PDB file of C-alpha atoms in Angstrom:
ATOM      1  CA  UNK R   1      19.301  14.199   1.339  1.00 93.00           C
ATOM      2  CA  UNK R   2      19.104  10.413   1.477  1.00 96.00           C
ATOM      3  CA  UNK R   3      18.212   8.462  -1.657  1.00 98.00           C
ATOM      4  CA  UNK R   4      14.880   6.587  -1.644  1.00 98.00           C
ATOM      5  CA  UNK R   5      14.629   3.297  -3.509  1.00 98.00           C
ATOM      6  CA  UNK R   6      11.133   2.324  -4.673  1.00 98.00           C
ATOM      7  CA  UNK R   7      10.289  -1.273  -5.556  1.00 98.00           C
ATOM      8  CA  UNK R   8       7.362  -0.442  -7.796  1.00 96.00           C
ATOM      9  CA  UNK R   9       5.229  -1.619 -10.650  1.00 94.00           C
ATOM     10  CA  UNK R  10       2.921  -3.176  -8.050  1.00 92.00           C
ATOM     11  CA  UNK R  11       1.122  -1.697 -10.030  1.00 86.00           C
ATOM     12  CA  UNK R  12       2.699   1.227 -11.892  1.00 91.00           C
ATOM     13  CA  UNK R  13      -0.428   3.379 -11.466  1.00 88.00           C
ATOM     14  CA  UNK R  14       0.187   3.542  -7.722  1.00 89.00           C
ATOM     15  CA  UNK R  15       3.958   3.871  -8.150  1.00 94.00           C
ATOM     16  CA  UNK R  16       3.216   7.164  -9.906  1.00 94.00           C
ATOM     17  CA  UNK R  17       1.464   8.308  -6.705  1.00 92.00           C
ATOM     18  CA  UNK R  18       4.562   7.457  -4.654  1.00 95.00           C
ATOM     19  CA  UNK R  19       6.871   9.368  -6.977  1.00 96.00           C
ATOM     20  CA  UNK R  20       4.573  12.387  -7.041  1.00 96.00           C
ATOM     21  CA  UNK R  21       4.011  12.581  -3.270  1.00 96.00           C
ATOM     22  CA  UNK R  22       7.674  12.091  -2.372  1.00 97.00           C
ATOM     23  CA  UNK R  23       8.759  14.872  -4.704  1.00 97.00           C
ATOM     24  CA  UNK R  24       5.973  17.184  -3.552  1.00 97.00           C
ATOM     25  CA  UNK R  25       6.939  16.760   0.090  1.00 96.00           C
ATOM     26  CA  UNK R  26      10.612  17.369  -0.615  1.00 97.00           C
ATOM     27  CA  UNK R  27       9.808  20.544  -2.533  1.00 97.00           C
ATOM     28  CA  UNK R  28       7.525  21.738   0.270  1.00 96.00           C
ATOM     29  CA  UNK R  29      10.265  21.191   2.838  1.00 95.00           C
ATOM     30  CA  UNK R  30      13.211  22.553   0.859  1.00 96.00           C
ATOM     31  CA  UNK R  31      11.476  25.070  -1.400  1.00 96.00           C
ATOM     32  CA  UNK R  32      12.414  26.266  -4.853  1.00 96.00           C
ATOM     33  CA  UNK R  33      12.727  23.557  -7.479  1.00 95.00           C
ATOM     34  CA  UNK R  34      14.025  20.850  -5.157  1.00 97.00           C
ATOM     35  CA  UNK R  35      13.033  17.230  -5.798  1.00 97.00           C
ATOM     36  CA  UNK R  36      13.877  13.915  -4.194  1.00 97.00           C
ATOM     37  CA  UNK R  37      16.924  11.773  -4.795  1.00 97.00           C
ATOM     38  CA  UNK R  38      15.163   8.576  -5.787  1.00 97.00           C
ATOM     39  CA  UNK R  39      15.457   5.344  -7.707  1.00 98.00           C
ATOM     40  CA  UNK R  40      12.627   3.166  -9.039  1.00 98.00           C
ATOM     41  CA  UNK R  41      12.826  -0.532  -9.845  1.00 98.00           C
ATOM     42  CA  UNK R  42       9.558  -1.280 -11.607  1.00 97.00           C
ATOM     43  CA  UNK R  43       8.612  -4.916 -12.195  1.00 96.00           C
ATOM     44  CA  UNK R  44       6.218  -6.345 -14.779  1.00 96.00           C
ATOM     45  CA  UNK R  45       2.988  -6.577 -12.825  1.00 93.00           C
ATOM     46  CA  UNK R  46       1.541  -9.505 -14.767  1.00 94.00           C
ATOM     47  CA  UNK R  47       4.533 -11.597 -13.727  1.00 96.00           C
ATOM     48  CA  UNK R  48       4.023 -11.063 -10.007  1.00 95.00           C
ATOM     49  CA  UNK R  49       0.237 -11.190 -10.244  1.00 93.00           C
ATOM     50  CA  UNK R  50       0.429 -14.643 -11.820  1.00 96.00           C
ATOM     51  CA  UNK R  51       2.780 -15.772  -9.058  1.00 97.00           C
ATOM     52  CA  UNK R  52       0.582 -14.688  -6.166  1.00 95.00           C
ATOM     53  CA  UNK R  53      -2.532 -16.299  -7.634  1.00 94.00           C
ATOM     54  CA  UNK R  54      -0.528 -19.507  -8.012  1.00 96.00           C
ATOM     55  CA  UNK R  55       0.590 -19.163  -4.354  1.00 95.00           C
ATOM     56  CA  UNK R  56       4.239 -19.005  -5.469  1.00 97.00           C
ATOM     57  CA  UNK R  57       5.293 -16.451  -2.889  1.00 97.00           C
ATOM     58  CA  UNK R  58       8.866 -17.725  -2.680  1.00 97.00           C
ATOM     59  CA  UNK R  59       9.359 -16.670  -6.290  1.00 97.00           C
ATOM     60  CA  UNK R  60       7.833 -13.280  -5.525  1.00 97.00           C
ATOM     61  CA  UNK R  61      10.297 -12.955  -2.661  1.00 97.00           C
ATOM     62  CA  UNK R  62      13.206 -13.840  -4.927  1.00 97.00           C
ATOM     63  CA  UNK R  63      12.127 -11.267  -7.502  1.00 97.00           C
ATOM     64  CA  UNK R  64      11.598  -8.419  -5.041  1.00 98.00           C
ATOM     65  CA  UNK R  65      14.677  -9.127  -2.927  1.00 98.00           C
ATOM     66  CA  UNK R  66      16.665  -9.019  -6.148  1.00 98.00           C
ATOM     67  CA  UNK R  67      15.136  -5.627  -6.886  1.00 98.00           C
ATOM     68  CA  UNK R  68      16.033  -4.470  -3.384  1.00 98.00           C
ATOM     69  CA  UNK R  69      19.655  -5.543  -3.755  1.00 98.00           C
ATOM     70  CA  UNK R  70      19.824  -3.813  -7.121  1.00 98.00           C
ATOM     71  CA  UNK R  71      18.524  -0.547  -5.665  1.00 98.00           C
ATOM     72  CA  UNK R  72      20.983  -0.737  -2.777  1.00 98.00           C
ATOM     73  CA  UNK R  73      23.861  -1.278  -5.201  1.00 98.00           C
ATOM     74  CA  UNK R  74      22.710   1.794  -7.123  1.00 98.00           C
ATOM     75  CA  UNK R  75      22.894   3.906  -3.966  1.00 98.00           C
ATOM     76  CA  UNK R  76      19.508   3.701  -2.225  1.00 98.00           C
ATOM     77  CA  UNK R  77      19.640   4.565   1.498  1.00 98.00           C
ATOM     78  CA  UNK R  78      16.054   3.423   2.168  1.00 97.00           C
ATOM     79  CA  UNK R  79      13.790   0.921   0.425  1.00 98.00           C
ATOM     80  CA  UNK R  80      10.021   0.762   0.057  1.00 98.00           C
ATOM     81  CA  UNK R  81       7.954  -2.093  -1.314  1.00 97.00           C
ATOM     82  CA  UNK R  82       5.268   0.073  -2.900  1.00 96.00           C
ATOM     83  CA  UNK R  83       2.344  -2.196  -2.132  1.00 95.00           C
ATOM     84  CA  UNK R  84       0.261  -3.555   0.703  1.00 94.00           C
ATOM     85  CA  UNK R  85      -0.207  -7.041  -0.734  1.00 94.00           C
ATOM     86  CA  UNK R  86       3.448  -7.442  -1.635  1.00 96.00           C
ATOM     87  CA  UNK R  87       4.527  -6.200   1.781  1.00 96.00           C
ATOM     88  CA  UNK R  88       4.093  -9.867   2.643  1.00 96.00           C
ATOM     89  CA  UNK R  89       7.730 -10.226   1.524  1.00 97.00           C
ATOM     90  CA  UNK R  90       9.024  -6.920   2.959  1.00 96.00           C
ATOM     91  CA  UNK R  91      10.805  -8.753   5.771  1.00 96.00           C
ATOM     92  CA  UNK R  92      12.559 -10.941   3.192  1.00 97.00           C
ATOM     93  CA  UNK R  93      13.750  -7.823   1.378  1.00 98.00           C
ATOM     94  CA  UNK R  94      14.978  -6.345   4.651  1.00 97.00           C
ATOM     95  CA  UNK R  95      16.996  -9.464   5.454  1.00 97.00           C
ATOM     96  CA  UNK R  96      18.595  -9.341   2.004  1.00 98.00           C
ATOM     97  CA  UNK R  97      19.907  -5.765   2.223  1.00 98.00           C
ATOM     98  CA  UNK R  98      21.855  -3.619   4.656  1.00 98.00           C
ATOM     99  CA  UNK R  99      19.721  -0.462   4.360  1.00 98.00           C
ATOM    100  CA  UNK R 100      16.380   0.130   6.137  1.00 97.00           C
ATOM    101  CA  UNK R 101      13.138  -1.080   4.571  1.00 98.00           C
ATOM    102  CA  UNK R 102      10.144   1.044   5.569  1.00 97.00           C
ATOM    103  CA  UNK R 103       7.156  -1.281   5.911  1.00 97.00           C
ATOM    104  CA  UNK R 104       3.896   0.205   4.660  1.00 96.00           C
ATOM    105  CA  UNK R 105       1.926  -1.074   7.675  1.00 96.00           C
ATOM    106  CA  UNK R 106       4.410   0.553  10.055  1.00 97.00           C
ATOM    107  CA  UNK R 107       3.981   3.913   8.317  1.00 96.00           C
ATOM    108  CA  UNK R 108       0.215   3.522   8.633  1.00 96.00           C
ATOM    109  CA  UNK R 109       0.370   2.325  12.225  1.00 96.00           C
ATOM    110  CA  UNK R 110       2.395   5.340  13.308  1.00 95.00           C
ATOM    111  CA  UNK R 111      -0.003   7.752  11.596  1.00 95.00           C
ATOM    112  CA  UNK R 112      -3.122   6.074  12.961  1.00 96.00           C
ATOM    113  CA  UNK R 113      -1.777   6.140  16.507  1.00 95.00           C
ATOM    114  CA  UNK R 114      -0.796   9.793  16.075  1.00 95.00           C
ATOM    115  CA  UNK R 115      -4.418  10.555  15.169  1.00 95.00           C
ATOM    116  CA  UNK R 116      -5.643   8.858  18.327  1.00 96.00           C
ATOM    117  CA  UNK R 117      -7.500   6.067  16.568  1.00 97.00           C
ATOM    118  CA  UNK R 118      -7.602   2.492  17.837  1.00 96.00           C
ATOM    119  CA  UNK R 119     -10.243   0.686  15.744  1.00 97.00           C
ATOM    120  CA  UNK R 120      -9.882   0.926  11.985  1.00 98.00           C
ATOM    121  CA  UNK R 121     -11.453  -0.682   8.943  1.00 98.00           C
ATOM    122  CA  UNK R 122      -9.303  -2.285   6.267  1.00 97.00           C
ATOM    123  CA  UNK R 123      -9.943  -2.509   2.525  1.00 97.00           C
ATOM    124  CA  UNK R 124      -7.496  -4.323   0.278  1.00 96.00           C
ATOM    125  CA  UNK R 125      -6.906  -7.458  -1.700  1.00 95.00           C
ATOM    126  CA  UNK R 126      -8.140 -10.738  -0.283  1.00 95.00           C
ATOM    127  CA  UNK R 127      -4.539 -11.485   0.718  1.00 95.00           C
ATOM    128  CA  UNK R 128      -4.259  -8.274   2.732  1.00 95.00           C
ATOM    129  CA  UNK R 129      -7.676  -8.492   4.374  1.00 96.00           C
ATOM    130  CA  UNK R 130      -7.653 -12.194   5.230  1.00 95.00           C
ATOM    131  CA  UNK R 131      -4.052 -13.271   5.832  1.00 94.00           C
ATOM    132  CA  UNK R 132      -2.256 -12.412   9.089  1.00 94.00           C
ATOM    133  CA  UNK R 133       0.900 -10.776   7.681  1.00 94.00           C
ATOM    134  CA  UNK R 134      -0.701  -7.329   7.435  1.00 94.00           C
ATOM    135  CA  UNK R 135      -3.275  -7.273  10.211  1.00 94.00           C
ATOM    136  CA  UNK R 136      -0.749  -8.669  12.709  1.00 95.00           C
ATOM    137  CA  UNK R 137       1.659  -5.884  11.801  1.00 95.00           C
ATOM    138  CA  UNK R 138      -1.040  -3.313  12.518  1.00 96.00           C
ATOM    139  CA  UNK R 139      -2.045  -5.111  15.712  1.00 95.00           C
ATOM    140  CA  UNK R 140       1.548  -4.695  16.915  1.00 95.00           C
ATOM    141  CA  UNK R 141       0.836  -0.949  16.897  1.00 95.00           C
ATOM    142  CA  UNK R 142      -2.072  -1.525  19.287  1.00 96.00           C
ATOM    143  CA  UNK R 143      -4.744  -1.343  16.610  1.00 97.00           C
ATOM    144  CA  UNK R 144      -8.005  -3.277  16.337  1.00 96.00           C
ATOM    145  CA  UNK R 145      -8.547  -4.029  12.645  1.00 97.00           C
ATOM    146  CA  UNK R 146     -11.971  -4.871  11.200  1.00 97.00           C
ATOM    147  CA  UNK R 147     -12.614  -6.113   7.664  1.00 97.00           C
ATOM    148  CA  UNK R 148     -15.770  -6.291   5.538  1.00 97.00           C
ATOM    149  CA  UNK R 149     -18.026  -9.326   5.339  1.00 96.00           C
ATOM    150  CA  UNK R 150     -16.930 -12.174   3.050  1.00 96.00           C
ATOM    151  CA  UNK R 151     -19.069 -11.166   0.053  1.00 97.00           C
ATOM    152  CA  UNK R 152     -17.902  -7.580   0.425  1.00 97.00           C
ATOM    153  CA  UNK R 153     -14.268  -8.714   0.599  1.00 97.00           C
ATOM    154  CA  UNK R 154     -14.753 -10.595  -2.657  1.00 97.00           C
ATOM    155  CA  UNK R 155     -16.148  -7.469  -4.330  1.00 97.00           C
ATOM    156  CA  UNK R 156     -13.292  -5.278  -3.085  1.00 97.00           C
ATOM    157  CA  UNK R 157     -10.752  -7.867  -4.288  1.00 96.00           C
ATOM    158  CA  UNK R 158     -12.371  -8.272  -7.704  1.00 96.00           C
ATOM    159  CA  UNK R 159     -12.520  -4.537  -8.370  1.00 97.00           C
ATOM    160  CA  UNK R 160      -8.834  -4.178  -7.538  1.00 94.00           C
ATOM    161  CA  UNK R 161      -7.634  -6.856  -9.948  1.00 92.00           C
ATOM    162  CA  UNK R 162     -10.227  -6.537 -12.704  1.00 94.00           C
ATOM    163  CA  UNK R 163     -10.385  -2.737 -12.760  1.00 95.00           C
ATOM    164  CA  UNK R 164      -8.018  -0.624 -10.664  1.00 92.00           C
ATOM    165  CA  UNK R 165      -4.677  -2.236 -11.548  1.00 87.00           C
ATOM    166  CA  UNK R 166      -5.722  -1.797 -15.190  1.00 89.00           C
ATOM    167  CA  UNK R 167      -6.512   1.889 -14.720  1.00 89.00           C
ATOM    168  CA  UNK R 168     -10.296   1.357 -14.942  1.00 94.00           C
ATOM    169  CA  UNK R 169     -12.363   3.595 -12.627  1.00 95.00           C
ATOM    170  CA  UNK R 170     -16.109   2.918 -12.490  1.00 96.00           C
ATOM    171  CA  UNK R 171     -18.745   4.916 -10.648  1.00 96.00           C
ATOM    172  CA  UNK R 172     -20.587   1.695  -9.796  1.00 97.00           C
ATOM    173  CA  UNK R 173     -17.504   0.337  -8.035  1.00 97.00           C
ATOM    174  CA  UNK R 174     -17.004   3.606  -6.183  1.00 97.00           C
ATOM    175  CA  UNK R 175     -20.582   3.428  -4.933  1.00 97.00           C
ATOM    176  CA  UNK R 176     -20.105  -0.186  -3.831  1.00 97.00           C
ATOM    177  CA  UNK R 177     -16.964   0.765  -1.916  1.00 97.00           C
ATOM    178  CA  UNK R 178     -18.837   3.652  -0.274  1.00 97.00           C
ATOM    179  CA  UNK R 179     -21.478   1.241   1.022  1.00 97.00           C
ATOM    180  CA  UNK R 180     -18.798  -1.070   2.415  1.00 98.00           C
ATOM    181  CA  UNK R 181     -17.104   1.838   4.188  1.00 97.00           C
ATOM    182  CA  UNK R 182     -20.468   2.867   5.660  1.00 97.00           C
ATOM    183  CA  UNK R 183     -20.832  -0.660   7.078  1.00 97.00           C
ATOM    184  CA  UNK R 184     -17.328  -0.538   8.579  1.00 97.00           C
ATOM    185  CA  UNK R 185     -18.192   2.764  10.244  1.00 97.00           C
ATOM    186  CA  UNK R 186     -21.360   1.180  11.637  1.00 97.00           C
ATOM    187  CA  UNK R 187     -19.122  -1.570  13.027  1.00 95.00           C
ATOM    188  CA  UNK R 188     -17.193   1.011  15.037  1.00 96.00           C
ATOM    189  CA  UNK R 189     -14.296   1.816  12.720  1.00 97.00           C
ATOM    190  CA  UNK R 190     -12.890   5.278  13.458  1.00 98.00           C
ATOM    191  CA  UNK R 191     -11.116   5.420  10.108  1.00 97.00           C
ATOM    192  CA  UNK R 192     -10.660   3.220   7.034  1.00 98.00           C
ATOM    193  CA  UNK R 193      -7.328   2.079   5.617  1.00 97.00           C
ATOM    194  CA  UNK R 194      -7.199   2.127   1.838  1.00 95.00           C
ATOM    195  CA  UNK R 195      -5.002  -0.945   2.100  1.00 93.00           C
ATOM    196  CA  UNK R 196      -4.385  -1.402  -1.582  1.00 90.00           C
ATOM    197  CA  UNK R 197      -2.439   1.444  -3.095  1.00 85.00           C
ATOM    198  CA  UNK R 198      -4.712   1.505  -6.163  1.00 88.00           C
ATOM    199  CA  UNK R 199      -7.844   2.138  -4.092  1.00 93.00           C
ATOM    200  CA  UNK R 200      -6.660   5.725  -3.671  1.00 89.00           C
ATOM    201  CA  UNK R 201      -7.333   6.207  -7.373  1.00 90.00           C
ATOM    202  CA  UNK R 202     -11.026   5.491  -6.726  1.00 95.00           C
ATOM    203  CA  UNK R 203     -11.831   6.583  -3.158  1.00 95.00           C
ATOM    204  CA  UNK R 204     -11.161   9.859  -1.345  1.00 93.00           C
ATOM    205  CA  UNK R 205     -12.305  11.687   1.778  1.00 93.00           C
ATOM    206  CA  UNK R 206     -15.583  12.751   0.162  1.00 95.00           C
ATOM    207  CA  UNK R 207     -16.550   9.109  -0.268  1.00 96.00           C
ATOM    208  CA  UNK R 208     -16.385   8.214   3.411  1.00 96.00           C
ATOM    209  CA  UNK R 209     -18.184   9.195   6.626  1.00 96.00           C
ATOM    210  CA  UNK R 210     -14.960   8.456   8.551  1.00 97.00           C
ATOM    211  CA  UNK R 211     -11.389   9.565   7.818  1.00 96.00           C
ATOM    212  CA  UNK R 212      -9.671   7.657   5.026  1.00 96.00           C
ATOM    213  CA  UNK R 213      -6.100   6.501   5.519  1.00 97.00           C
ATOM    214  CA  UNK R 214      -4.452   6.347   2.081  1.00 95.00           C
ATOM    215  CA  UNK R 215      -1.652   3.807   2.402  1.00 94.00           C
ATOM    216  CA  UNK R 216       0.451   4.869  -0.601  1.00 92.00           C
ATOM    217  CA  UNK R 217       0.331   8.542   0.329  1.00 94.00           C
ATOM    218  CA  UNK R 218       1.212   7.932   3.987  1.00 96.00           C
ATOM    219  CA  UNK R 219       3.986   5.499   3.054  1.00 97.00           C
ATOM    220  CA  UNK R 220       5.440   8.011   0.605  1.00 97.00           C
ATOM    221  CA  UNK R 221       5.234  10.865   3.114  1.00 97.00           C
ATOM    222  CA  UNK R 222       7.068   8.776   5.705  1.00 97.00           C
ATOM    223  CA  UNK R 223       9.782   8.024   3.149  1.00 97.00           C
ATOM    224  CA  UNK R 224      10.197  11.726   2.346  1.00 97.00           C
ATOM    225  CA  UNK R 225      10.505  12.450   6.046  1.00 96.00           C
ATOM    226  CA  UNK R 226      13.257   9.845   6.362  1.00 95.00           C
ATOM    227  CA  UNK R 227      15.118  11.226   3.355  1.00 95.00           C
ATOM    228  CA  UNK R 228      15.182  14.709   4.860  1.00 96.00           C
ATOM    229  CA  UNK R 229      15.784  13.775   8.502  1.00 92.00           C
ATOM    230  CA  UNK R 230      18.922  15.125  10.156  1.00 76.00           C
TER     231      UNK R 230
END
């Protein structure tokens, strides 16, 4: 079994999801009391949050590439940046190490194509929804990505940073997200990407008229598959 290295704390609530899903999939595949060989490098979220809002992405890159090198030195055979927003620096991490880095958008793209979808909605932080680093990666998989209207994007972004990364789950925010997903479906989306790993704490299949694509779960499942591949 290969060792998975998780660059987490982005935020820790969603890193828990990664750890849980990876270990569940390994146990399902191998049976008994098996669990994954894994390492977690968890950063202080306030530090990186302050950096991205100050547009200091080079410092974010330095911090996360350092985490990647540390995990490789400890024996990781595969690295994951456990975030959609912070996948903006995934390529920097990959250039800094000699082991593969599984990009979250590539894991999603492969799954979406396997399901036969071509047009998908995207929910996430403002960075993820509006900047090209994420949507272009999905477009390279042949996908047409649609995002909510500006005022809806602002609401999605605010809920993530004011509530979800702090472990706050509000019914009013869930209902607002449901309405936004309904609008994306009306715009022709065949599925909706939960493109911030914390959104999965708030939204599930029952909240959507179209299939939800939980980014953290799909990223973690792809990592487990890599760890167990012949």
